Amino acid sequence: MEGKVSWHHRYPIAAGFVQPKEEGSLLLPSWANITAVLFTVKKTTIAHPTKGELKICLYFGVWMRIEPNLAAGHKVEHLALCPLSVSSNSSSPTSPAIPNAESCESRVGKAGSPSLENMSIVPKETIEVIAQSIGIANLSSDVALALAPDVEYRLREIMQEAIKCMRHSKRTVLTADDVDSALSLRNVEPLYGFATGDPLRFKRAVGHKDLFYIDDKDLDFKDVQLHLIEAPLPKAPLDTAVVTHWLAIEGVQPAIPENVPVDVILPPLESRKLEHGKDDGLPVDIRLPVKHVLSRELQLYFDKITELTISKSESALFKEALASLSTDSGLHPLVPYFSYFIADEVSRSLNDLSILFALMRVARSLLRNPHIHIEPYLHQLMPSMITCIVAKRLGNRLADNHWELRDFSANLVASVCRRYGHVYHNLQSRLTKTLLHAFLDPSKALTQHYGAIRGLAALGPSVVRLLILPNLETYLQLLEPEMLLEKQKNEMKRKEAWHVYGALLGAAGKCLYDRLKMFPGLLSRPNRFTWKHKGRIATTMPNGNKRKSVASNHHSTQQPPLKKLAGDGSVNSMPVMPAMSNAQSVADGFGNNALTDPGIRPSTSTGRLSSNESIPGGSRREMGNSRAPKTHSILSQAWKEDLDAGYLLASLFELFGEAIFSFIQPVEMSVFL
Amino acid sequence: MDDEDVEKALFAYLKKKGFWQTERALHEEQSRLSSAPQSETALSRSERGPALYHDGYSKLRSWAYGSLDLYKHELLRVLYPVFIHCFMDLVADGHMQEARAFFQTFREDHELMHLRDLQKLEGILSPSHLEDMDLARSLRHSKVSIKLCEYSYNLLLQYLQKAQSFTMLEVINEHINFEVSSVQPVSISDDSDVIALVGNSQDLAKQVNRKEVRWGQLLEDTVEERLEKTLSDSEKVEGENKDMDLDDNKKRSADVGKQVAASKKLKKDKVIGAVGKGVRSETSTVSLAPRVKPELTLPIMPSEVEQSILDDLRNRVQLSSLALPSVSFYTFINTHNGLNCASISSDGSLVAGGFSDSSLKVWDMSKIGQPAKTVSMQGENESSQNEIFLGSDEGKRSYTLFQGHSGPVYSSSFCPTGEFLLSSSADSTIRLWSTRLNANLVCYKGHNYPVWDIQFGPFGHYFVSASHDRTARIWSMERIQPLRIMAGHLSDVDCVQWHANCNYIATGSSDKTVRLWDVQTGESVRIFIGHRSMILSLAMSPDGRYMASGDEDGTIMMWDLSTGRCVSPLMGHNSCVWTLAFSGEGTVLASGSADGTVKLWDVTSSNKTTKMDDNKGSSGNRLRLLKAFPTKSTPVYTLQFSRRNLLFAAGAFSISG
């Protein structure tokens, strides 16, 4: 045993198990399990079935500590007991009459099985050891046996008194002081040496699982002189003070740092430390500055975030900032500043795409933050978000991928509608009105149309069904010329038109998919073999052949980009159909486009597009176009009949050609074909 | 030998004569006889005693659990007393191992209801302990009475006879008194009778509780009444009051300055007070409570104090379930786990803390409130700087240190004017301090053990103390000897409270009972049984009719003083309820707990219904929890409603909980 016997180890310390019972409170230690009686202290963790975990330290002497692991006050459920110290003042400090470790262990080892004569918690061996320690060498075992239960009884008594003292000190943790005062209530000399406010630190004895001791270093006198006397005095502990705050004002808890944040685990950020008057609905009777004073931390935070947004939106730090914005609870005072900042910057930097993107990300993070009450500022945020969807020009360079921004903002706005739509009933109606207006106005630029379509599509398939599909045919008639090489010589315009086409395709397809979902038998049949098989059948069909021939001809490299553009939207909005894309890759030549990452595709496609003059797919498109008038009657009928899915598919097929199949499971496709 | 011979001869004779039937009957009778003596010998305790207890009890238990649901609850009640008496019988007979094994086997059944008692009883390890321990002794020497309906009583008797478990019968005969009634069986075993088994106190309680308690408000004009009078011609009086106030201010500007400052602080709720005024006049006329004469000669209130009280009352916020109070929280920081108690003066301007290092510290919040507030307004890093700065600049503490005790200070109490402060300590003394002179005035010695609680009376001058020596004592400020000693509790008296009319005091004890004592006679007039653990806090409703008590488990109970019955238990806290406070007009009860919450309870709902159902005697409804305010890891040590119904709370911030 390594623990050195220093002079105030006069009291031997016993160790034992405290076993958790199956249920209910703790079971007192069964001392049959004692592994060692030593100068040790037992500290064990007990899983308490209802109260969490309790740590129990057993000391020698009558002193025990129950440390709750959780912050909330635990009851002292039970007394954990340990042998009573028979303190001996006669034992001289220089030669402590303590039996050495081995002998103790061996003795206790013998008492391994629960002896029937001794049912008390304190085994007679303990009494013998204590007797030895105070110099009574030959205590008869009968005496020890008789003493043991009484020792336990006295111990319990003292612990009960100690618990009373603990209660009157308004504590839920028993300390050495409580035991001392309990002892003094009984006119017993208190135990010296444990009077410390801090919990004692225990060390585990090497090689023993259940053996603990207090690490009590022997100090060299020289060291004492050097380190303790000459060392500067440690800081005096802070003096007790009283601070006041409002726990509640007319029954409402103000959200001030002194109060518990409402259902929030404390975030690490210190910017929570706001000053008093930050909460909304603050009653009048607090004399606080009415003007909005931001703490310096918050100001710094705001400055940093805005700086990052403007200048370093690509950095990893900005990502961190976004994470912070979406999780921290103390940001509420900054919300008006942020919403103003976003609105202001959006209007100012319409031709800097990266800033716009960063701003939208900031907005998204703020919207995601569960602790922020953002509703009052939505009116400020919505216009800027809608601007980012339907603005005529976003960014100043040709290569700027403003499509992505529009998509992003459209999803953002849609999420706002979903979240706050029930609070502000006209929110969605106003939004759809704005978008529809942009969509139906032929004088608006194609980019605006694109944004409007994406915005509407993001609002869900029913919006698409009600607002886009009825106008689809007429709109496609307008769009068709823009997409064709012959009619539209401006390559930019043509590209834009293809984008719009893609968006329409995506929206319509999603709507169709939504309708088809109503046929559960069709969608939920995951028979791999059949659909593969059917997919092959599809390839043998006439237009499949045609596609193949197109794909295999010289222009095969040029065709995909445009289709990709068209498919762009569908993939962004339709990540739900991996099987579909798989099947498609069998079915047609360019199907695997759908699998390519939407993040990289735009740049490659634009790059390719710039080197590419002819669009061979046009012929087929023309055909579809010419077919459109014939099918008009069917179409209108189909929509009138509340869109039977089959009719819808048929009509959409007429409008979009095979591209619409990417939204249908191959099984159904085969059914419809 | 002879018997056998005779038998043989007899059987031979019967066989010879061919009396087959007689022979068979004889055989049967013989075998029956031979088995009977065996069981009788088994009864002798010396041989199989412990096992008999075990078997008998386990059979009884399984029978009770298997009985019809209708009678089950009643029959289960019998189990606990049988259980503990079996255990104690075993101990008394010296069967230690068996007793312990028996206890461990069946302990779980009763843990839910009687955990604390079981913990105590578990310690009994030798016959001598039975006499040593109060609980065991009182249990052994008294009978428990259990209410049973006639049918279940018969069921029980039949079972005991049939099963021939005489041990159980013996135990039941010896220790249980059945009150057989012909009513329907009680379905839910939530009866207080089941819970408390505190020996003879049950009978005593019944006897005691027959006495009359005149719980009404005082007969003589209270300040509140005078207020109502003045309100009738309010305009004029208000003007006068203002003048008076001014005069007063001039007169005692120096010494009462802090009070004024505090009342300024309170002016905040004046706005709301104005709203509540209209309601006030209505409710005050409603109070038809009986009036009683004061039995103590009450101190005469100085007119200026009365004036300020009047002022406060006029501006009182009317609280209800819809209008909740504002709570101002005083947090003690850096207490290093040393804060034992806190108390707040009725105007909230003074806060006292009693510490385990024997010191008593008083903060004048009207003085330091301002800097404290500015500190808290700035960021955290600044605040610490500020504190240091503050300390070094002023060169003194922010509080007044009262030193004199020689043991942990367990309780402190301000007199209604805030002029005096009492503190009680583990050194068994009570000290009276003057907050104006900042000095110790008197040291009251009388208790022999730590004084756990001290309370000034509602009019000052008199105070009551509670101690580990199982007594509560009434004192007056001018005498160093107690006026009355209330003895009767079976364990420590842990908390005391004055009744609103000063004629009674209530004491809560570790024996899990609350008692009401007549101040004049010093006799116990009510015993309230129902708590399952040590009582930690008490509060009296301002109309004097109800009392709330909080215990170690977090249960709060509302008692009707006149009937001595529990109106309703309030469950909600999950740790010790350190403090309770009624609002000024008694509509809201606030409770503070070690679980770090302040909870507000609607008390009006029950009052109304009980008033209506008085003759029916049913009080099934539960009082409502209005609101819970969690603090930031700060157990709530004390609560105090100001006269304007602003709630002050105090507690020590503890990081580890």
mmCIF file of N, CA, C and O in Angstrom, chain B residues 348-394:
data_model
loop_
_atom_site.group_PDB
_atom_site.id
_atom_site.type_symbol
_atom_site.label_atom_id
_atom_site.label_comp_id
_atom_site.label_asym_id
_atom_site.label_seq_id
_atom_site.Cartn_x
_atom_site.Cartn_y
_atom_site.Cartn_z
ATOM 1 N N GLY B 348 -38.587 44.596 1.951
ATOM 2 C CA GLY B 348 -37.600 44.120 0.995
ATOM 3 C C GLY B 348 -36.307 44.908 0.968
ATOM 4 O O GLY B 348 -35.437 44.644 0.155
ATOM 5 N N SER B 349 -36.180 45.882 1.858
ATOM 6 C CA SER B 349 -34.981 46.717 1.771
ATOM 7 C C SER B 349 -33.797 46.081 2.469
ATOM 8 O O SER B 349 -32.659 46.349 2.134
ATOM 9 N N LEU B 350 -34.074 45.237 3.440
ATOM 10 C CA LEU B 350 -32.968 44.621 4.172
ATOM 11 C C LEU B 350 -32.962 43.122 3.921
ATOM 12 O O LEU B 350 -34.015 42.483 3.905
ATOM 13 N N VAL B 351 -31.792 42.613 3.715
ATOM 14 C CA VAL B 351 -31.639 41.180 3.519
ATOM 15 C C VAL B 351 -30.606 40.678 4.499
ATOM 16 O O VAL B 351 -29.514 41.256 4.592
ATOM 17 N N ALA B 352 -30.946 39.667 5.256
ATOM 18 C CA ALA B 352 -29.992 39.120 6.207
ATOM 19 C C ALA B 352 -29.647 37.702 5.808
ATOM 20 O O ALA B 352 -30.488 36.969 5.303
ATOM 21 N N GLY B 353 -28.410 37.348 6.022
ATOM 22 C CA GLY B 353 -27.980 35.984 5.749
ATOM 23 C C GLY B 353 -27.259 35.432 6.964
ATOM 24 O O GLY B 353 -26.392 36.105 7.540
ATOM 25 N N GLY B 354 -27.622 34.261 7.377
ATOM 26 C CA GLY B 354 -26.937 33.614 8.483
ATOM 27 C C GLY B 354 -25.976 32.575 7.934
ATOM 28 O O GLY B 354 -26.349 31.799 7.068
ATOM 29 N N PHE B 355 -24.769 32.572 8.433
ATOM 30 C CA PHE B 355 -23.740 31.729 7.835
ATOM 31 C C PHE B 355 -23.260 30.669 8.808
ATOM 32 O O PHE B 355 -23.436 30.803 10.028
ATOM 33 N N SER B 356 -22.664 29.648 8.251
ATOM 34 C CA SER B 356 -22.195 28.571 9.110
ATOM 35 C C SER B 356 -20.942 28.982 9.872
ATOM 36 O O SER B 356 -20.542 28.291 10.796
ATOM 37 N N ASP B 357 -20.322 30.096 9.502
ATOM 38 C CA ASP B 357 -19.164 30.553 10.262
ATOM 39 C C ASP B 357 -19.599 31.469 11.410
ATOM 40 O O ASP B 357 -18.839 32.321 11.846
ATOM 41 N N SER B 358 -20.838 31.319 11.861
ATOM 42 C CA SER B 358 -21.381 32.038 13.010
ATOM 43 C C SER B 358 -21.700 33.494 12.729
ATOM 44 O O SER B 358 -22.128 34.206 13.631
ATOM 45 N N SER B 359 -21.474 33.942 11.541
ATOM 46 C CA SER B 359 -21.702 35.353 11.283
ATOM 47 C C SER B 359 -23.099 35.571 10.718
ATOM 48 O O SER B 359 -23.724 34.673 10.160
ATOM 49 N N LEU B 360 -23.547 36.805 10.897
ATOM 50 C CA LEU B 360 -24.834 37.223 10.359
ATOM 51 C C LEU B 360 -24.539 38.480 9.553
ATOM 52 O O LEU B 360 -23.895 39.401 10.059
ATOM 53 N N LYS B 361 -24.942 38.493 8.335
ATOM 54 C CA LYS B 361 -24.624 39.637 7.484
ATOM 55 C C LYS B 361 -25.908 40.273 6.986
ATOM 56 O O LYS B 361 -26.834 39.561 6.574
ATOM 57 N N VAL B 362 -25.945 41.565 7.029
ATOM 58 C CA VAL B 362 -27.152 42.263 6.610
ATOM 59 C C VAL B 362 -26.807 43.211 5.470
ATOM 60 O O VAL B 362 -25.877 44.008 5.567
ATOM 61 N N TRP B 363 -27.536 43.073 4.410
ATOM 62 C CA TRP B 363 -27.355 43.957 3.260
ATOM 63 C C TRP B 363 -28.499 44.966 3.219
ATOM 64 O O TRP B 363 -29.671 44.571 3.396
ATOM 65 N N ASP B 364 -28.156 46.180 3.004
ATOM 66 C CA ASP B 364 -29.186 47.187 2.836
ATOM 67 C C ASP B 364 -29.393 47.384 1.344
ATOM 68 O O ASP B 364 -28.593 48.025 0.670
ATOM 69 N N MET B 365 -30.431 46.784 0.840
ATOM 70 C CA MET B 365 -30.600 46.771 -0.613
ATOM 71 C C MET B 365 -30.923 48.139 -1.171
ATOM 72 O O MET B 365 -30.656 48.426 -2.333
ATOM 73 N N SER B 366 -31.505 49.001 -0.354
ATOM 74 C CA SER B 366 -31.811 50.325 -0.882
ATOM 75 C C SER B 366 -30.531 51.104 -1.133
ATOM 76 O O SER B 366 -30.482 51.974 -1.988
ATOM 77 N N LYS B 367 -29.482 50.759 -0.392
ATOM 78 C CA LYS B 367 -28.212 51.450 -0.629
ATOM 79 C C LYS B 367 -27.411 50.794 -1.740
ATOM 80 O O LYS B 367 -26.930 51.471 -2.640
ATOM 81 N N ILE B 368 -27.248 49.513 -1.614
ATOM 82 C CA ILE B 368 -26.375 48.883 -2.607
ATOM 83 C C ILE B 368 -27.150 48.385 -3.806
ATOM 84 O O ILE B 368 -26.589 47.873 -4.741
ATOM 85 N N GLY B 369 -28.412 48.507 -3.765
ATOM 86 C CA GLY B 369 -29.217 48.027 -4.896
ATOM 87 C C GLY B 369 -28.788 48.689 -6.188
ATOM 88 O O GLY B 369 -28.642 48.028 -7.218
ATOM 89 N N GLN B 370 -28.542 49.984 -6.115
ATOM 90 C CA GLN B 370 -28.220 50.702 -7.344
ATOM 91 C C GLN B 370 -26.907 50.250 -7.968
ATOM 92 O O GLN B 370 -26.897 49.839 -9.114
ATOM 93 N N PRO B 371 -25.808 50.312 -7.199
ATOM 94 C CA PRO B 371 -24.556 49.846 -7.821
ATOM 95 C C PRO B 371 -24.647 48.397 -8.262
ATOM 96 O O PRO B 371 -24.138 48.039 -9.315
ATOM 97 N N ALA B 372 -25.328 47.625 -7.477
ATOM 98 C CA ALA B 372 -25.436 46.209 -7.843
ATOM 99 C C ALA B 372 -26.107 46.071 -9.193
ATOM 100 O O ALA B 372 -25.729 45.251 -10.011
ATOM 101 N N LYS B 373 -27.084 46.915 -9.385
ATOM 102 C CA LYS B 373 -27.828 46.808 -10.619
ATOM 103 C C LYS B 373 -26.976 47.223 -11.814
ATOM 104 O O LYS B 373 -26.988 46.591 -12.846
ATOM 105 N N THR B 374 -26.222 48.312 -11.616
ATOM 106 C CA THR B 374 -25.398 48.748 -12.736
ATOM 107 C C THR B 374 -24.350 47.692 -13.051
ATOM 108 O O THR B 374 -23.992 47.488 -14.192
ATOM 109 N N VAL B 375 -23.894 47.057 -12.016
ATOM 110 C CA VAL B 375 -22.911 46.004 -12.245
ATOM 111 C C VAL B 375 -23.507 44.920 -13.125
ATOM 112 O O VAL B 375 -22.940 44.511 -14.120
ATOM 113 N N SER B 376 -24.688 44.546 -12.765
ATOM 114 C CA SER B 376 -25.271 43.423 -13.500
ATOM 115 C C SER B 376 -25.645 43.830 -14.917
ATOM 116 O O SER B 376 -25.851 42.991 -15.770
ATOM 117 N N MET B 377 -25.763 45.134 -15.122
ATOM 118 C CA MET B 377 -26.147 45.546 -16.460
ATOM 119 C C MET B 377 -25.005 45.381 -17.451
ATOM 120 O O MET B 377 -25.212 45.151 -18.622
ATOM 121 N N GLN B 378 -23.806 45.577 -16.969
ATOM 122 C CA GLN B 378 -22.707 45.450 -17.897
ATOM 123 C C GLN B 378 -22.322 43.994 -18.084
ATOM 124 O O GLN B 378 -22.848 43.120 -17.423
ATOM 125 N N GLY B 379 -21.407 43.827 -18.993
ATOM 126 C CA GLY B 379 -21.002 42.459 -19.324
ATOM 127 C C GLY B 379 -20.338 41.786 -18.147
ATOM 128 O O GLY B 379 -20.073 42.409 -17.122
ATOM 129 N N GLU B 380 -20.051 40.532 -18.316
ATOM 130 C CA GLU B 380 -19.588 39.787 -17.167
ATOM 131 C C GLU B 380 -18.174 40.180 -16.778
ATOM 132 O O GLU B 380 -17.864 40.361 -15.609
ATOM 133 N N ASN B 381 -17.329 40.325 -17.759
ATOM 134 C CA ASN B 381 -15.943 40.640 -17.442
ATOM 135 C C ASN B 381 -15.847 41.983 -16.740
ATOM 136 O O ASN B 381 -15.045 42.209 -15.863
ATOM 137 N N GLU B 382 -16.717 42.864 -17.144
ATOM 138 C CA GLU B 382 -16.685 44.175 -16.528
ATOM 139 C C GLU B 382 -17.150 44.126 -15.090
ATOM 140 O O GLU B 382 -16.649 44.842 -14.239
ATOM 141 N N SER B 383 -18.129 43.256 -14.886
ATOM 142 C CA SER B 383 -18.729 43.238 -13.561
ATOM 143 C C SER B 383 -17.697 42.823 -12.517
ATOM 144 O O SER B 383 -17.650 43.374 -11.427
ATOM 145 N N SER B 384 -16.868 41.853 -12.888
ATOM 146 C CA SER B 384 -15.894 41.409 -11.908
ATOM 147 C C SER B 384 -14.900 42.538 -11.612
ATOM 148 O O SER B 384 -14.519 42.768 -10.476
ATOM 149 N N GLN B 385 -14.530 43.235 -12.661
ATOM 150 C CA GLN B 385 -13.645 44.387 -12.462
ATOM 151 C C GLN B 385 -14.285 45.377 -11.516
ATOM 152 O O GLN B 385 -13.672 45.871 -10.585
ATOM 153 N N ASN B 386 -15.534 45.610 -11.807
ATOM 154 C CA ASN B 386 -16.256 46.599 -11.043
ATOM 155 C C ASN B 386 -16.302 46.239 -9.573
ATOM 156 O O ASN B 386 -16.182 47.107 -8.717
ATOM 157 N N GLU B 387 -16.471 44.958 -9.344
ATOM 158 C CA GLU B 387 -16.578 44.534 -7.962
ATOM 159 C C GLU B 387 -15.301 44.809 -7.218
ATOM 160 O O GLU B 387 -15.287 45.333 -6.117
ATOM 161 N N ILE B 388 -14.217 44.466 -7.876
ATOM 162 C CA ILE B 388 -12.933 44.694 -7.244
ATOM 163 C C ILE B 388 -12.743 46.186 -7.003
ATOM 164 O O ILE B 388 -12.360 46.634 -5.926
ATOM 165 N N PHE B 389 -13.092 46.913 -8.015
ATOM 166 C CA PHE B 389 -12.954 48.348 -7.943
ATOM 167 C C PHE B 389 -13.768 48.896 -6.783
ATOM 168 O O PHE B 389 -13.286 49.671 -5.962
ATOM 169 N N LEU B 390 -14.985 48.386 -6.743
ATOM 170 C CA LEU B 390 -15.893 48.837 -5.694
ATOM 171 C C LEU B 390 -15.289 48.545 -4.325
ATOM 172 O O LEU B 390 -15.286 49.379 -3.424
ATOM 173 N N GLY B 391 -14.756 47.326 -4.226
ATOM 174 C CA GLY B 391 -14.191 46.932 -2.951
ATOM 175 C C GLY B 391 -13.033 47.812 -2.540
ATOM 176 O O GLY B 391 -12.989 48.324 -1.421
ATOM 177 N N SER B 392 -12.137 48.012 -3.457
ATOM 178 C CA SER B 392 -10.933 48.753 -3.096
ATOM 179 C C SER B 392 -11.247 50.236 -2.884
ATOM 180 O O SER B 392 -10.634 50.903 -2.068
ATOM 181 N N ASP B 393 -12.210 50.702 -3.602
ATOM 182 C CA ASP B 393 -12.504 52.121 -3.511
ATOM 183 C C ASP B 393 -13.141 52.457 -2.175
ATOM 184 O O ASP B 393 -12.688 53.347 -1.461
ATOM 185 N N GLU B 394 -14.156 51.718 -1.850
ATOM 186 C CA GLU B 394 -14.859 52.051 -0.619
ATOM 187 C C GLU B 394 -14.111 51.524 0.588
ATOM 188 O O GLU B 394 -14.276 52.024 1.700
#
